[in-house]
Amino acid sequence: MDVTKFKKIIKESVKEVIQEELRDILLEAVRAPKNVVTENVQSFNAQPSTQPSKQLTPSERRAMFGNILEDMQSGGMASTENIPFRSAGPVDPMNGQLPEGELGLDQIMSLMNK
């Protein structure tokens, strides 16, 4: 028998078997009794605040944004320098933990740039 004919016969039979199995699974799912899922939602009556929100004066807004800008420029908020990487979580299947030590972000970045 030719190999291509044999492959074609196998493909058709596998496709037919899969279709029959899927048909059986779908019919079983449709005929199965339905469990009704109910969601318990607690309702509460929240009253909107009747107090007007405090409006900042232009000088207060300027001072607030100035403080944020100073923090960002000094690098205090989003600095990644001198922060060692301490891994948490088992990785080694033999010992169940990572080796002790620290890995600087500069080392990680040097590996990623290569």
Short mmCIF file of N, CA, C and O in Angstrom, two decimals:
data_model
loop_
_atom_site.label_atom_id
_atom_site.label_comp_id
_atom_site.label_asym_id
_atom_site.label_seq_id
_atom_site.Cartn_x
_atom_site.Cartn_y
_atom_site.Cartn_z
N MET A 1 0.84 -1.17 0.00
CA MET A 1 0.00 0.00 0.00
C MET A 1 0.89 1.24 0.00
O MET A 1 1.92 1.28 0.68
N ASP A 2 0.46 2.25 -0.72
CA ASP A 2 1.20 3.50 -0.83
C ASP A 2 1.15 4.25 0.50
O ASP A 2 0.12 4.27 1.19
N VAL A 3 2.25 4.89 0.87
CA VAL A 3 2.35 5.59 2.16
C VAL A 3 1.37 6.76 2.21
O VAL A 3 0.72 6.99 3.24
N THR A 4 1.24 7.51 1.15
CA THR A 4 0.33 8.66 1.17
C THR A 4 -1.12 8.22 1.33
O THR A 4 -1.90 8.86 2.05
N LYS A 5 -1.50 7.13 0.69
CA LYS A 5 -2.86 6.60 0.84
C LYS A 5 -3.09 6.14 2.27
O LYS A 5 -4.15 6.37 2.85
N PHE A 6 -2.07 5.50 2.84
CA PHE A 6 -2.18 5.01 4.21
C PHE A 6 -2.34 6.19 5.18
O PHE A 6 -3.18 6.16 6.09
N LYS A 7 -1.55 7.26 4.99
CA LYS A 7 -1.65 8.45 5.83
C LYS A 7 -3.04 9.08 5.71
O LYS A 7 -3.63 9.51 6.70
N LYS A 8 -3.56 9.13 4.49
CA LYS A 8 -4.88 9.71 4.26
C LYS A 8 -5.96 8.91 4.99
O LYS A 8 -6.84 9.48 5.62
N ILE A 9 -5.87 7.60 4.93
CA ILE A 9 -6.85 6.74 5.61
C ILE A 9 -6.77 6.95 7.12
O ILE A 9 -7.80 7.07 7.80
N ILE A 10 -5.55 7.01 7.66
CA ILE A 10 -5.36 7.21 9.09
C ILE A 10 -5.92 8.57 9.51
O ILE A 10 -6.63 8.68 10.51
N LYS A 11 -5.63 9.62 8.75
CA LYS A 11 -6.12 10.96 9.08
C LYS A 11 -7.64 10.99 9.10
O LYS A 11 -8.26 11.56 10.00
N GLU A 12 -8.26 10.37 8.09
CA GLU A 12 -9.72 10.36 8.03
C GLU A 12 -10.32 9.61 9.20
O GLU A 12 -11.31 10.05 9.80
N SER A 13 -9.73 8.49 9.56
CA SER A 13 -10.28 7.70 10.66
C SER A 13 -10.10 8.42 12.00
O SER A 13 -10.99 8.41 12.84
N VAL A 14 -8.96 9.07 12.19
CA VAL A 14 -8.74 9.83 13.42
C VAL A 14 -9.72 10.99 13.50
O VAL A 14 -10.31 11.26 14.54
N LYS A 15 -9.92 11.68 12.40
CA LYS A 15 -10.86 12.79 12.36
C LYS A 15 -12.26 12.31 12.68
O LYS A 15 -12.99 12.95 13.46
N GLU A 16 -12.66 11.20 12.16
CA GLU A 16 -13.98 10.64 12.39
C GLU A 16 -14.16 10.27 13.86
O GLU A 16 -15.19 10.57 14.48
N VAL A 17 -13.15 9.66 14.45
CA VAL A 17 -13.22 9.25 15.86
C VAL A 17 -13.32 10.49 16.76
O VAL A 17 -14.11 10.53 17.70
N ILE A 18 -12.52 11.51 16.47
CA ILE A 18 -12.55 12.73 17.27
C ILE A 18 -13.91 13.40 17.17
O ILE A 18 -14.46 13.87 18.17
N GLN A 19 -14.49 13.46 15.98
CA GLN A 19 -15.80 14.06 15.82
C GLN A 19 -16.86 13.30 16.61
O GLN A 19 -17.73 13.90 17.24
N GLU A 20 -16.79 11.98 16.61
CA GLU A 20 -17.76 11.19 17.36
C GLU A 20 -17.61 11.43 18.86
O GLU A 20 -18.61 11.59 19.58
N GLU A 21 -16.36 11.50 19.34
CA GLU A 21 -16.13 11.75 20.77
C GLU A 21 -16.63 13.14 21.17
O GLU A 21 -17.25 13.30 22.20
N LEU A 22 -16.36 14.13 20.34
CA LEU A 22 -16.82 15.47 20.64
C LEU A 22 -18.34 15.54 20.65
O LEU A 22 -18.94 16.21 21.50
N ARG A 23 -18.97 14.85 19.72
CA ARG A 23 -20.43 14.81 19.67
C ARG A 23 -20.97 14.20 20.96
O ARG A 23 -21.90 14.73 21.57
N ASP A 24 -20.36 13.10 21.42
CA ASP A 24 -20.80 12.46 22.66
C ASP A 24 -20.60 13.38 23.86
O ASP A 24 -21.47 13.47 24.73
N ILE A 25 -19.47 14.07 23.91
CA ILE A 25 -19.20 14.97 25.03
C ILE A 25 -20.20 16.11 25.05
O ILE A 25 -20.73 16.47 26.11
N LEU A 26 -20.48 16.69 23.90
CA LEU A 26 -21.44 17.80 23.83
C LEU A 26 -22.85 17.35 24.20
O LEU A 26 -23.56 18.05 24.92
N LEU A 27 -23.26 16.18 23.73
CA LEU A 27 -24.58 15.68 24.08
C LEU A 27 -24.68 15.41 25.58
O LEU A 27 -25.70 15.69 26.21
N GLU A 28 -23.62 14.88 26.16
CA GLU A 28 -23.61 14.62 27.60
C GLU A 28 -23.70 15.94 28.37
O GLU A 28 -24.40 16.04 29.38
N ALA A 29 -23.01 16.95 27.89
CA ALA A 29 -23.04 18.25 28.58
C ALA A 29 -24.42 18.88 28.48
O ALA A 29 -24.89 19.52 29.42
N VAL A 30 -25.09 18.71 27.35
CA VAL A 30 -26.42 19.29 27.17
C VAL A 30 -27.45 18.55 28.01
O VAL A 30 -28.33 19.16 28.62
N ARG A 31 -27.32 17.25 28.10
CA ARG A 31 -28.30 16.45 28.83
C ARG A 31 -28.08 16.47 30.34
O ARG A 31 -28.97 16.11 31.09
N ALA A 32 -26.92 16.85 30.79
CA ALA A 32 -26.61 16.85 32.22
C ALA A 32 -27.50 17.84 32.95
O ALA A 32 -27.86 18.88 32.40
N PRO A 33 -27.89 17.53 34.19
CA PRO A 33 -28.71 18.48 34.95
C PRO A 33 -27.93 19.76 35.21
O PRO A 33 -26.72 19.74 35.46
N LYS A 34 -28.66 20.83 35.12
CA LYS A 34 -28.03 22.14 35.27
C LYS A 34 -28.00 22.53 36.74
O LYS A 34 -29.01 22.44 37.43
N ASN A 35 -26.85 22.97 37.21
CA ASN A 35 -26.74 23.53 38.55
C ASN A 35 -26.86 25.04 38.42
O ASN A 35 -26.12 25.68 37.70
N VAL A 36 -27.83 25.58 39.14
CA VAL A 36 -28.05 27.01 39.08
C VAL A 36 -27.09 27.68 40.06
O VAL A 36 -27.06 27.35 41.24
N VAL A 37 -26.30 28.59 39.54
CA VAL A 37 -25.35 29.32 40.37
C VAL A 37 -25.99 30.64 40.75
O VAL A 37 -26.42 31.41 39.89
N THR A 38 -26.09 30.87 42.04
CA THR A 38 -26.64 32.13 42.50
C THR A 38 -25.53 32.94 43.13
O THR A 38 -24.64 32.40 43.78
N GLU A 39 -25.59 34.20 42.94
CA GLU A 39 -24.58 35.10 43.48
C GLU A 39 -25.22 35.91 44.59
O GLU A 39 -26.27 36.52 44.40
N ASN A 40 -24.58 35.89 45.74
CA ASN A 40 -25.09 36.63 46.88
C ASN A 40 -24.47 38.02 46.84
O ASN A 40 -23.30 38.20 47.10
N VAL A 41 -25.27 38.99 46.49
CA VAL A 41 -24.81 40.36 46.40
C VAL A 41 -25.41 41.15 47.54
O VAL A 41 -26.62 41.21 47.68
N GLN A 42 -24.53 41.73 48.34
CA GLN A 42 -25.03 42.57 49.42
C GLN A 42 -25.19 43.98 48.89
O GLN A 42 -24.27 44.55 48.34
N SER A 43 -26.36 44.48 49.06
CA SER A 43 -26.59 45.84 48.60
C SER A 43 -26.61 46.77 49.80
O SER A 43 -27.03 46.40 50.89
N PHE A 44 -26.13 47.94 49.59
CA PHE A 44 -26.15 48.93 50.64
C PHE A 44 -26.47 50.27 50.01
O PHE A 44 -26.21 50.51 48.85
N ASN A 45 -27.05 51.09 50.79
CA ASN A 45 -27.41 52.41 50.30
C ASN A 45 -26.33 53.40 50.69
O ASN A 45 -26.28 53.84 51.83
N ALA A 46 -25.48 53.69 49.77
CA ALA A 46 -24.42 54.65 50.03
C ALA A 46 -24.93 56.03 49.70
O ALA A 46 -25.43 56.28 48.61
N GLN A 47 -24.80 56.88 50.65
CA GLN A 47 -25.24 58.25 50.44
C GLN A 47 -24.06 59.08 49.95
O GLN A 47 -22.96 58.99 50.50
N PRO A 48 -24.26 59.84 48.92
CA PRO A 48 -23.16 60.68 48.44
C PRO A 48 -22.82 61.74 49.46
O PRO A 48 -23.67 62.21 50.23
N SER A 49 -21.57 62.08 49.46
CA SER A 49 -21.11 63.09 50.40
C SER A 49 -21.71 64.44 50.02
O SER A 49 -21.70 64.84 48.86
N THR A 50 -22.22 65.12 51.03
CA THR A 50 -22.81 66.43 50.76
C THR A 50 -21.83 67.55 51.01
O THR A 50 -22.13 68.71 50.74
N GLN A 51 -20.63 67.18 51.53
CA GLN A 51 -19.63 68.20 51.77
C GLN A 51 -18.89 68.49 50.48
O GLN A 51 -18.48 67.56 49.78
N PRO A 52 -18.73 69.72 50.14
CA PRO A 52 -17.98 70.03 48.93
C PRO A 52 -16.50 69.67 49.10
O PRO A 52 -15.95 69.80 50.19
N SER A 53 -15.89 69.16 48.05
CA SER A 53 -14.47 68.80 48.13
C SER A 53 -13.64 70.08 48.19
O SER A 53 -13.98 71.09 47.60
N LYS A 54 -12.52 69.97 48.91
CA LYS A 54 -11.67 71.15 49.10
C LYS A 54 -10.93 71.44 47.81
O LYS A 54 -10.26 70.57 47.26
N GLN A 55 -11.06 72.61 47.32
CA GLN A 55 -10.36 73.03 46.12
C GLN A 55 -9.03 73.63 46.52
O GLN A 55 -8.95 74.45 47.43
N LEU A 56 -7.98 73.16 45.85
CA LEU A 56 -6.65 73.69 46.14
C LEU A 56 -6.46 75.04 45.45
O LEU A 56 -6.91 75.23 44.32
N THR A 57 -5.78 75.89 46.14
CA THR A 57 -5.44 77.17 45.53
C THR A 57 -4.31 76.94 44.54
O THR A 57 -3.60 75.92 44.62
N PRO A 58 -4.10 77.83 43.61
CA PRO A 58 -3.01 77.64 42.65
C PRO A 58 -1.64 77.49 43.33
O PRO A 58 -0.81 76.69 42.89
N SER A 59 -1.40 78.21 44.40
CA SER A 59 -0.10 78.09 45.08
C SER A 59 0.03 76.73 45.76
O SER A 59 1.11 76.12 45.77
N GLU A 60 -1.06 76.19 46.31
CA GLU A 60 -1.03 74.86 46.93
C GLU A 60 -0.78 73.79 45.87
O GLU A 60 -0.01 72.85 46.08
N ARG A 61 -1.45 73.94 44.74
CA ARG A 61 -1.23 72.97 43.65
C ARG A 61 0.20 73.01 43.15
O ARG A 61 0.83 71.98 42.92
N ARG A 62 0.74 74.22 42.99
CA ARG A 62 2.10 74.38 42.53
C ARG A 62 3.08 73.74 43.52
O ARG A 62 4.01 73.04 43.14
N ALA A 63 2.85 73.94 44.81
CA ALA A 63 3.71 73.37 45.84
C ALA A 63 3.61 71.84 45.83
O ALA A 63 4.63 71.14 45.94
N MET A 64 2.40 71.31 45.67
CA MET A 64 2.22 69.87 45.65
C MET A 64 2.95 69.25 44.46
O MET A 64 3.70 68.28 44.61
N PHE A 65 2.75 69.80 43.26
CA PHE A 65 3.42 69.26 42.09
C PHE A 65 4.93 69.49 42.15
O PHE A 65 5.71 68.68 41.65
N GLY A 66 5.35 70.60 42.78
CA GLY A 66 6.78 70.85 42.94
C GLY A 66 7.44 69.79 43.81
O GLY A 66 8.54 69.32 43.52
N ASN A 67 6.76 69.39 44.89
CA ASN A 67 7.29 68.33 45.75
C ASN A 67 7.40 67.01 45.00
O ASN A 67 8.38 66.28 45.14
N ILE A 68 6.38 66.71 44.22
CA ILE A 68 6.41 65.47 43.43
C ILE A 68 7.56 65.51 42.43
O ILE A 68 8.30 64.54 42.27
N LEU A 69 7.74 66.63 41.77
CA LEU A 69 8.80 66.78 40.79
C LEU A 69 10.18 66.66 41.44
O LEU A 69 11.07 65.99 40.90
N GLU A 70 10.35 67.25 42.61
CA GLU A 70 11.62 67.13 43.32
C GLU A 70 11.93 65.68 43.68
O GLU A 70 13.06 65.22 43.53
N ASP A 71 10.92 64.96 44.16
CA ASP A 71 11.12 63.56 44.50
C ASP A 71 11.52 62.74 43.27
O ASP A 71 12.38 61.87 43.34
N MET A 72 10.87 63.03 42.14
CA MET A 72 11.19 62.29 40.92
C MET A 72 12.59 62.62 40.43
O MET A 72 13.32 61.74 39.97
N GLN A 73 12.98 63.88 40.50
CA GLN A 73 14.30 64.28 40.02
C GLN A 73 15.41 63.75 40.91
O GLN A 73 16.49 63.43 40.43
N SER A 74 15.15 63.65 42.20
CA SER A 74 16.18 63.14 43.10
C SER A 74 16.31 61.63 42.99
O SER A 74 17.26 61.05 43.47
N GLY A 75 15.36 60.99 42.35
CA GLY A 75 15.44 59.54 42.15
C GLY A 75 14.96 58.77 43.36
O GLY A 75 15.19 57.57 43.45
N GLY A 76 14.34 59.41 44.27
CA GLY A 76 13.88 58.73 45.47
C GLY A 76 12.70 57.82 45.25
O GLY A 76 12.50 56.87 45.99
N MET A 77 11.92 58.10 44.23
CA MET A 77 10.71 57.31 44.05
C MET A 77 10.92 56.09 43.16
O MET A 77 10.45 55.02 43.47
N ALA A 78 11.65 56.24 42.09
CA ALA A 78 11.73 55.14 41.12
C ALA A 78 13.16 54.77 40.82
O ALA A 78 13.48 54.38 39.72
N SER A 79 14.03 54.86 41.78
CA SER A 79 15.43 54.53 41.55
C SER A 79 15.62 53.03 41.63
O SER A 79 15.07 52.36 42.51
N THR A 80 16.41 52.48 40.72
CA THR A 80 16.72 51.06 40.75
C THR A 80 18.18 50.83 41.08
O THR A 80 18.65 49.70 41.04
N GLU A 81 18.90 51.87 41.40
CA GLU A 81 20.31 51.72 41.70
C GLU A 81 20.49 51.22 43.12
O GLU A 81 19.77 51.58 44.03
N ASN A 82 21.50 50.40 43.30
CA ASN A 82 21.89 49.87 44.60
C ASN A 82 20.76 49.12 45.31
O ASN A 82 20.71 49.09 46.53
N ILE A 83 19.88 48.53 44.55
CA ILE A 83 18.84 47.69 45.13
C ILE A 83 19.16 46.26 44.73
O ILE A 83 19.01 45.89 43.57
N PRO A 84 19.64 45.45 45.66
CA PRO A 84 20.00 44.07 45.30
C PRO A 84 18.75 43.24 45.04
O PRO A 84 17.70 43.48 45.63
N PHE A 85 18.90 42.29 44.16
CA PHE A 85 17.81 41.38 43.84
C PHE A 85 17.86 40.22 44.82
O PHE A 85 18.84 39.50 44.90
N ARG A 86 16.81 40.06 45.58
CA ARG A 86 16.72 38.93 46.51
C ARG A 86 15.58 38.05 46.01
O ARG A 86 14.43 38.46 46.01
N SER A 87 15.95 36.89 45.57
CA SER A 87 14.94 36.01 45.01
C SER A 87 14.16 35.34 46.12
O SER A 87 14.66 35.08 47.20
N ALA A 88 12.91 35.06 45.82
CA ALA A 88 12.05 34.36 46.77
C ALA A 88 11.29 33.30 46.01
O ALA A 88 10.64 33.58 45.02
N GLY A 89 11.40 32.09 46.45
CA GLY A 89 10.69 31.01 45.81
C GLY A 89 11.60 29.87 45.44
O GLY A 89 12.76 30.09 45.07
N PRO A 90 11.13 28.66 45.58
CA PRO A 90 11.98 27.51 45.25
C PRO A 90 12.17 27.37 43.75
O PRO A 90 11.23 27.48 42.99
N VAL A 91 13.42 27.15 43.36
CA VAL A 91 13.73 26.94 41.96
C VAL A 91 14.52 25.65 41.78
O VAL A 91 14.31 24.90 40.85
N ASP A 92 15.45 25.38 42.71
CA ASP A 92 16.29 24.20 42.62
C ASP A 92 15.47 22.97 43.01
O ASP A 92 15.04 22.85 44.15
N PRO A 93 15.22 22.04 42.07
CA PRO A 93 14.38 20.89 42.41
C PRO A 93 15.04 19.95 43.42
O PRO A 93 14.36 19.25 44.13
N MET A 94 16.37 19.97 43.50
CA MET A 94 17.05 19.07 44.43
C MET A 94 16.98 19.62 45.86
O MET A 94 16.68 18.90 46.79
N ASN A 95 17.28 20.89 46.03
CA ASN A 95 17.32 21.48 47.37
C ASN A 95 16.04 22.24 47.70
O ASN A 95 15.79 22.54 48.85
N GLY A 96 15.28 22.62 46.70
CA GLY A 96 14.04 23.33 46.93
C GLY A 96 14.21 24.81 47.21
O GLY A 96 13.31 25.46 47.69
N GLN A 97 15.38 25.37 46.94
CA GLN A 97 15.57 26.79 47.18
C GLN A 97 16.66 27.32 46.25
O GLN A 97 17.43 26.57 45.68
N LEU A 98 16.69 28.63 46.14
CA LEU A 98 17.73 29.27 45.34
C LEU A 98 19.00 29.40 46.17
O LEU A 98 18.95 29.43 47.40
N PRO A 99 20.14 29.48 45.53
CA PRO A 99 21.36 29.69 46.30
C PRO A 99 21.34 31.05 46.97
O PRO A 99 20.73 31.99 46.50
N GLU A 100 22.02 31.15 48.12
CA GLU A 100 22.09 32.39 48.86
C GLU A 100 22.92 33.42 48.11
O GLU A 100 23.81 33.07 47.34
N GLY A 101 22.67 34.68 48.34
CA GLY A 101 23.45 35.73 47.73
C GLY A 101 22.56 36.81 47.15
O GLY A 101 21.33 36.71 47.18
N GLU A 102 23.19 37.83 46.65
CA GLU A 102 22.48 38.96 46.07
C GLU A 102 22.92 39.14 44.64
O GLU A 102 24.05 38.81 44.27
N LEU A 103 22.03 39.66 43.84
CA LEU A 103 22.32 39.92 42.44
C LEU A 103 21.87 41.34 42.15
O LEU A 103 20.70 41.67 42.31
N GLY A 104 22.82 42.18 41.76
CA GLY A 104 22.50 43.56 41.48
C GLY A 104 21.77 43.71 40.16
O GLY A 104 21.93 42.89 39.24
N LEU A 105 20.96 44.75 40.05
CA LEU A 105 20.22 44.97 38.81
C LEU A 105 21.17 45.30 37.65
O LEU A 105 20.85 45.02 36.50
N ASP A 106 22.33 45.85 37.96
CA ASP A 106 23.29 46.12 36.89
C ASP A 106 23.80 44.82 36.29
O ASP A 106 24.05 44.72 35.09
N GLN A 107 23.92 43.77 37.11
CA GLN A 107 24.32 42.46 36.58
C GLN A 107 23.23 41.87 35.70
O GLN A 107 23.51 41.29 34.65
N ILE A 108 21.98 42.04 36.10
CA ILE A 108 20.87 41.54 35.29
C ILE A 108 20.83 42.27 33.96
O ILE A 108 20.68 41.66 32.90
N MET A 109 20.98 43.59 34.01
CA MET A 109 20.93 44.38 32.78
C MET A 109 22.09 44.02 31.84
O MET A 109 21.94 44.00 30.64
N SER A 110 23.27 43.73 32.41
CA SER A 110 24.40 43.37 31.55
C SER A 110 24.13 42.04 30.86
O SER A 110 24.56 41.84 29.72
N LEU A 111 23.40 41.14 31.52
CA LEU A 111 23.06 39.87 30.88
C LEU A 111 22.02 40.08 29.79
O LEU A 111 22.05 39.42 28.75
N MET A 112 21.08 41.00 30.02
CA MET A 112 20.02 41.22 29.04
C MET A 112 20.55 41.94 27.80
O MET A 112 20.00 41.79 26.71
N ASN A 113 21.58 42.75 27.95
CA ASN A 113 22.10 43.51 26.81
C ASN A 113 22.94 42.65 25.88
O ASN A 113 23.21 43.03 24.78
N LYS A 114 23.37 41.49 26.36
CA LYS A 114 24.24 40.63 25.53
C LYS A 114 23.51 39.92 24.47
O LYS A 114 22.62 39.61 24.09
#
